[in-house]
Coordinates of C-alpha atoms in Angstrom, one line a residue:
M1 CA 37.4 -99.8 -99.3
F2 CA 40.0 -102.5 -99.7
K3 CA 41.8 -103.9 -96.6
A4 CA 45.4 -103.1 -96.2
S5 CA 47.4 -106.3 -96.7
R6 CA 50.6 -107.1 -95.0
A7 CA 53.5 -109.0 -96.6
T8 CA 54.6 -112.3 -95.0
T9 CA 57.5 -113.0 -97.4
R10 CA 60.3 -110.9 -98.9
K11 CA 58.8 -111.2 -102.4
G12 CA 55.4 -110.0 -101.1
K13 CA 57.1 -107.0 -99.5
L14 CA 58.7 -106.1 -102.7
V15 CA 55.4 -106.3 -104.5
L16 CA 53.7 -104.0 -102.0
D17 CA 56.6 -101.5 -102.1
T18 CA 56.2 -101.4 -105.9
R19 CA 52.5 -100.6 -105.6
A20 CA 52.9 -98.1 -102.8
P21 CA 52.4 -94.4 -103.5
K22 CA 55.6 -92.6 -104.7
I23 CA 56.7 -89.1 -105.5
K24 CA 57.7 -90.2 -108.9
E25 CA 55.0 -92.6 -110.1
N26 CA 55.6 -95.8 -112.1
V27 CA 54.6 -96.0 -115.8
R28 CA 50.9 -96.6 -115.9
Q29 CA 49.8 -100.1 -117.0
A30 CA 46.5 -100.5 -119.0
L31 CA 43.9 -103.3 -118.5
L32 CA 42.2 -104.3 -121.8
L33 CA 39.1 -106.4 -121.5
R34 CA 35.8 -107.1 -123.2
G35 CA 32.2 -107.7 -122.1
T36 CA 29.9 -110.6 -122.8
S37 CA 29.3 -109.6 -126.4
S38 CA 32.0 -108.0 -128.6
S39 CA 32.7 -107.5 -132.3
A40 CA 35.6 -108.1 -134.6
V41 CA 36.2 -104.4 -134.9
L42 CA 36.6 -104.0 -131.2
N43 CA 38.8 -107.0 -130.9
G44 CA 41.1 -105.5 -133.6
V45 CA 41.1 -102.2 -131.7
L46 CA 42.1 -103.9 -128.4
S47 CA 44.9 -105.8 -130.2
D48 CA 46.3 -102.7 -131.8
V49 CA 46.2 -100.8 -128.5
H50 CA 47.9 -103.7 -126.8
H51 CA 50.6 -103.6 -129.5
L52 CA 51.2 -99.9 -129.0
K53 CA 51.3 -100.1 -125.2
R54 CA 54.3 -102.4 -125.4
F55 CA 56.4 -99.2 -126.1
S56 CA 54.7 -97.0 -123.5
G57 CA 54.3 -98.8 -120.2
G58 CA 52.8 -102.2 -121.1
S59 CA 49.3 -103.5 -120.9
L60 CA 47.4 -106.6 -119.8
K61 CA 44.8 -108.0 -122.2
L62 CA 42.2 -110.4 -120.8
S63 CA 40.9 -113.0 -123.3
R64 CA 37.9 -114.2 -121.4
P65 CA 34.6 -112.2 -121.5
N66 CA 33.6 -110.3 -118.3
D67 CA 29.8 -110.4 -117.9
R68 CA 29.8 -108.6 -114.5
V69 CA 31.6 -105.5 -115.7
R70 CA 29.1 -102.7 -116.5
P71 CA 30.9 -99.4 -116.0
F72 CA 28.0 -97.0 -116.4
E73 CA 25.5 -98.9 -114.3
A74 CA 25.2 -98.6 -110.5
G75 CA 27.5 -101.2 -108.9
G76 CA 28.9 -102.3 -112.2
E77 CA 32.3 -100.8 -111.6
A78 CA 33.1 -102.9 -108.5
P79 CA 34.4 -105.9 -110.5
L80 CA 36.5 -103.5 -112.6
E81 CA 38.0 -102.1 -109.5
Q82 CA 38.8 -105.6 -108.2
L83 CA 40.6 -106.4 -111.4
S84 CA 42.5 -103.1 -111.3
K85 CA 43.8 -103.9 -107.8
K86 CA 44.6 -107.5 -108.7
T87 CA 46.6 -106.5 -111.8
D88 CA 48.0 -103.1 -110.5
S89 CA 46.5 -101.2 -113.5
S90 CA 45.5 -97.6 -113.4
L91 CA 44.1 -97.4 -116.9
F92 CA 41.4 -99.6 -118.5
M93 CA 39.7 -100.0 -121.9
F94 CA 36.4 -102.0 -121.9
A95 CA 34.9 -103.2 -125.2
S96 CA 31.2 -104.2 -125.7
H97 CA 28.8 -104.5 -128.6
S98 CA 25.0 -104.2 -128.6
K99 CA 22.2 -103.1 -130.9
K100 CA 21.7 -99.9 -128.9
R101 CA 25.4 -99.0 -128.7
P102 CA 27.3 -100.8 -131.5
H103 CA 31.1 -101.1 -131.3
N104 CA 31.2 -99.4 -127.9
L105 CA 34.5 -98.6 -126.2
V106 CA 34.9 -97.3 -122.6
I107 CA 38.2 -95.6 -121.7
G108 CA 38.9 -94.7 -118.1
R109 CA 41.3 -94.2 -115.2
M110 CA 41.7 -95.4 -111.7
Y111 CA 42.8 -93.6 -108.5
D112 CA 43.8 -95.7 -105.5
Y113 CA 42.1 -98.7 -107.3
H114 CA 38.8 -96.8 -107.5
L115 CA 37.1 -95.5 -110.6
Y116 CA 38.2 -91.9 -111.2
D117 CA 36.7 -91.0 -114.6
M118 CA 35.7 -92.6 -117.9
L119 CA 34.5 -91.8 -121.4
E120 CA 32.4 -93.8 -123.8
V121 CA 33.0 -93.7 -127.5
G122 CA 31.8 -95.6 -130.5
V123 CA 34.2 -96.9 -133.2
T124 CA 32.8 -96.0 -136.6
R125 CA 35.9 -96.9 -138.6
H126 CA 39.1 -98.9 -137.9
V127 CA 42.1 -99.7 -140.1
S128 CA 44.5 -102.1 -138.3
I129 CA 48.3 -102.0 -138.2
Q130 CA 48.4 -105.2 -140.4
Q131 CA 46.3 -103.6 -143.1
L132 CA 48.6 -100.5 -143.2
K133 CA 51.7 -102.8 -143.0
G134 CA 53.2 -100.8 -140.1
G135 CA 54.7 -103.7 -138.1
G136 CA 58.0 -104.0 -140.0
K137 CA 60.8 -101.4 -140.3
L138 CA 58.3 -98.6 -139.6
S139 CA 57.4 -100.1 -136.2
P140 CA 58.3 -98.0 -133.1
Q141 CA 61.5 -98.7 -131.4
V142 CA 61.7 -99.7 -127.7
G143 CA 62.3 -96.6 -125.5
S144 CA 61.2 -94.1 -128.1
K145 CA 58.9 -91.2 -127.3
P146 CA 55.8 -90.3 -129.3
C147 CA 54.7 -86.8 -130.4
F148 CA 51.0 -85.7 -130.0
C149 CA 49.2 -83.3 -132.3
F150 CA 45.6 -82.2 -131.4
I151 CA 43.8 -80.3 -134.1
G152 CA 40.5 -78.6 -133.5
T153 CA 39.1 -76.0 -131.0
E154 CA 36.8 -78.7 -129.4
F155 CA 39.7 -80.0 -127.4
D156 CA 39.6 -76.7 -125.5
S157 CA 35.9 -75.8 -125.6
D158 CA 34.1 -79.2 -125.3
P159 CA 34.6 -81.0 -121.9
A160 CA 34.1 -84.4 -123.4
A161 CA 36.8 -83.8 -126.1
A162 CA 39.1 -82.4 -123.5
Q163 CA 38.6 -85.5 -121.3
L164 CA 39.4 -87.7 -124.3
K165 CA 42.5 -85.7 -125.0
S166 CA 43.7 -86.3 -121.4
L167 CA 42.9 -90.0 -121.5
L168 CA 44.8 -90.5 -124.8
L169 CA 47.8 -88.6 -123.3
D170 CA 47.9 -90.9 -120.2
F171 CA 47.5 -94.0 -122.4
F172 CA 50.4 -93.4 -124.8
R173 CA 52.8 -90.9 -123.2
G174 CA 55.0 -93.6 -121.6
E175 CA 57.7 -92.8 -119.2
V176 CA 58.3 -89.1 -118.3
A177 CA 61.7 -87.9 -119.5
A178 CA 63.5 -84.6 -118.8
T179 CA 65.3 -84.6 -122.2
V180 CA 64.6 -86.5 -125.4
D181 CA 67.0 -87.2 -128.3
L182 CA 65.8 -86.2 -131.7
A183 CA 66.4 -89.7 -133.0
G184 CA 64.0 -91.0 -130.3
L185 CA 61.0 -89.1 -131.8
D186 CA 60.0 -91.6 -134.4
R187 CA 56.2 -91.5 -134.3
V188 CA 53.3 -89.1 -133.8
F189 CA 49.7 -89.4 -132.8
V190 CA 47.4 -87.0 -134.7
C191 CA 43.9 -86.4 -133.4
A192 CA 41.4 -84.1 -135.1
A193 CA 38.0 -83.2 -133.5
Q194 CA 35.0 -81.8 -135.3
N195 CA 31.2 -82.1 -134.6
G196 CA 31.5 -84.7 -131.8
K197 CA 33.8 -87.0 -133.8
V198 CA 37.5 -87.5 -133.3
L199 CA 39.9 -88.9 -135.9
F200 CA 42.8 -90.8 -134.4
R201 CA 45.8 -91.5 -136.6
H202 CA 49.2 -93.0 -135.8
C203 CA 52.1 -92.1 -138.2
A204 CA 55.8 -92.8 -138.3
I205 CA 58.2 -89.9 -138.6
R206 CA 60.8 -90.1 -141.3
L207 CA 63.6 -87.5 -141.9
K208 CA 64.5 -87.1 -145.6
R209 CA 67.2 -85.1 -147.2
S210 CA 66.2 -81.5 -148.1
G211 CA 69.5 -80.0 -149.3
T212 CA 69.9 -78.0 -146.1
K213 CA 70.8 -78.7 -142.5
V214 CA 67.1 -79.0 -141.5
P215 CA 65.8 -82.4 -142.7
R216 CA 62.4 -82.7 -144.5
V217 CA 59.8 -84.4 -142.3
V218 CA 57.6 -87.1 -143.8
L219 CA 54.6 -88.7 -142.0
V220 CA 53.9 -92.4 -143.0
P221 CA 50.6 -93.9 -141.7
I222 CA 51.4 -97.1 -139.8
G223 CA 48.1 -97.7 -138.0
P224 CA 45.9 -98.0 -136.2
S225 CA 43.6 -95.5 -137.9
I226 CA 40.4 -95.1 -135.8
D227 CA 37.3 -92.8 -136.0
F228 CA 35.6 -92.2 -132.6
E229 CA 32.2 -90.9 -131.9
I230 CA 31.8 -89.4 -128.4
R231 CA 28.9 -90.8 -126.4
R232 CA 28.6 -90.8 -122.6
T233 CA 31.0 -89.3 -120.0
R234 CA 31.6 -89.6 -116.3
L235 CA 33.7 -86.9 -114.6
P236 CA 35.2 -87.3 -111.1
G237 CA 33.7 -85.6 -108.1
E238 CA 35.2 -82.4 -106.8
E239 CA 36.6 -83.9 -103.6
L240 CA 38.1 -86.9 -105.5
R241 CA 39.6 -84.6 -108.1
K242 CA 41.3 -82.5 -105.4
E243 CA 42.6 -85.5 -103.6
A244 CA 44.0 -87.0 -106.8
M245 CA 45.5 -83.7 -107.9
R246 CA 47.2 -83.0 -104.6
A247 CA 51.0 -82.7 -105.0
V248 CA 53.7 -83.5 -102.5
K249 CA 56.2 -80.7 -101.7
L250 CA 59.5 -81.9 -103.0
G251 CA 62.3 -81.1 -100.6
Q252 CA 66.0 -81.1 -101.4
E253 CA 67.4 -84.6 -101.5
K254 CA 70.0 -85.3 -98.9
K255 CA 73.4 -85.8 -100.5
I256 CA 75.1 -89.1 -99.7
K257 CA 78.9 -88.9 -99.5
N258 CA 81.0 -90.9 -102.0
V259 CA 77.9 -92.0 -104.0
K260 CA 77.0 -90.8 -107.4
S261 CA 74.7 -91.9 -110.2
D262 CA 75.7 -92.8 -113.7
I263 CA 73.4 -93.2 -116.8
I264 CA 75.0 -96.5 -117.8
K265 CA 76.4 -98.0 -114.6
G266 CA 73.6 -96.8 -112.3
K267 CA 74.6 -96.1 -108.7
V268 CA 78.3 -96.0 -108.2
G269 CA 80.1 -95.8 -104.8
R270 CA 83.6 -94.9 -103.8
I271 CA 85.4 -96.9 -101.1
Y272 CA 88.6 -95.7 -99.3
M273 CA 90.9 -98.5 -98.2
P274 CA 93.8 -98.1 -95.6
K275 CA 97.4 -98.6 -96.7
Q276 CA 98.2 -102.3 -96.9
E277 CA 101.5 -103.4 -95.3
V278 CA 102.1 -106.4 -97.6
G279 CA 105.7 -107.0 -96.3
S280 CA 104.6 -107.6 -92.7
M281 CA 101.6 -109.7 -93.6
A282 CA 101.6 -113.4 -92.7
L283 CA 101.0 -115.0 -96.0
M284 CA 100.6 -118.7 -96.8
K285 CA 103.7 -120.5 -98.1
M286 CA 103.1 -121.7 -101.6
K287 CA 104.2 -125.2 -102.6
G288 CA 105.7 -123.8 -105.8
L289 CA 108.4 -122.0 -103.7
K290 CA 109.8 -125.2 -102.1
R291 CA 112.2 -125.8 -105.0
E292 CA 113.6 -122.3 -104.7
R293 CA 114.1 -122.7 -101.0
R294 CA 115.9 -126.1 -101.5
E295 CA 118.2 -124.5 -104.1
A296 CA 119.0 -121.6 -101.8
A297 CA 119.7 -123.9 -98.9
A298 CA 122.1 -126.0 -101.1
T299 CA 123.9 -122.9 -102.2
R300 CA 124.4 -121.7 -98.6
K301 CA 125.7 -125.1 -97.5
K302 CA 128.2 -125.3 -100.4
A303 CA 129.4 -121.8 -99.5
K304 CA 130.0 -122.9 -95.9
Q305 CA 132.0 -125.9 -97.0
D306 CA 134.2 -123.9 -99.3
A307 CA 135.0 -121.2 -96.8
P308 CA 137.6 -123.2 -94.5
A309 CA 139.5 -124.6 -97.6
K310 CA 140.2 -121.0 -98.8
G311 CA 141.5 -120.1 -95.3
D312 CA 144.0 -123.0 -95.2
E313 CA 145.4 -122.2 -98.6
G314 CA 146.0 -118.6 -97.5
G315 CA 147.9 -119.7 -94.4
E316 CA 150.3 -122.0 -96.3
V317 CA 151.2 -119.2 -98.7
G318 CA 151.9 -116.9 -95.8
A319 CA 154.4 -119.4 -94.2
Q320 CA 156.4 -119.8 -97.4
D321 CA 156.7 -116.1 -97.7
V322 CA 158.1 -115.8 -94.2
G323 CA 160.7 -118.5 -94.7
T324 CA 161.9 -117.0 -97.9
A325 CA 162.3 -113.6 -96.3
E326 CA 164.6 -115.2 -93.7

């Protein structure tokens, strides 16, 4: 078991909060690595998977060989668990090549940074994305969701094929969404199983005109195109499976007053301000208003000087009127 680490800085606390268990889990990250000996076919498979994982959660590809990682040997999974904890990856894909098991690929999952289950397959055929020229306009868009099509009864009857189906779904499903726009469904993963072999194809969805309201769907292979041969498997224990499948009861979220969420703006809050008495507020006197005050003072002074002169003229007129009346 790993020791529980405590954060000493604010950044470390944010990292630990990101890795902590949540009701709504983060998008799973994949760890891609290879053993001491590998092959060009396996290197191409890891590169194509790394390219596809950019659109469904991201991945970390290690370039150096890892000689201590031996998943199916006793104690060989410990270095893999340490790398999973260090990189915060819950999925892994390990490539190795030998005379006994040529072009060997191990796909597995982690639970609480411990090995949960894994499946070993052999790559018998691989056509890369570059060979099919699927990296241009036919490349998946960021934020799009893939479709999955599993053909064959072995995905339901054979435990190994059913495990491979579950692993492929976890690898490429991406972020869970409640609703999906039709324009966001731009690719499909087609898997066909027969006699212990699985054909994996990745195609782009193109909608063509059909003369009606319903468009005509055309599948264009964009790669990778891989043929798998199922070899060894390792299923989780019953206690570990029950612990991993345990779900938390979701209670009703407490409503926060004056706070709502928007798709574009995110969290939006409403603030109520008291009525502002601008007329009675003590504001700073601006220098630009000095000229207006000087002009107003000059106008008042001139008005005071003119007021006595008008009063004297009125008195003289009144005296002349009185004398004339006499």
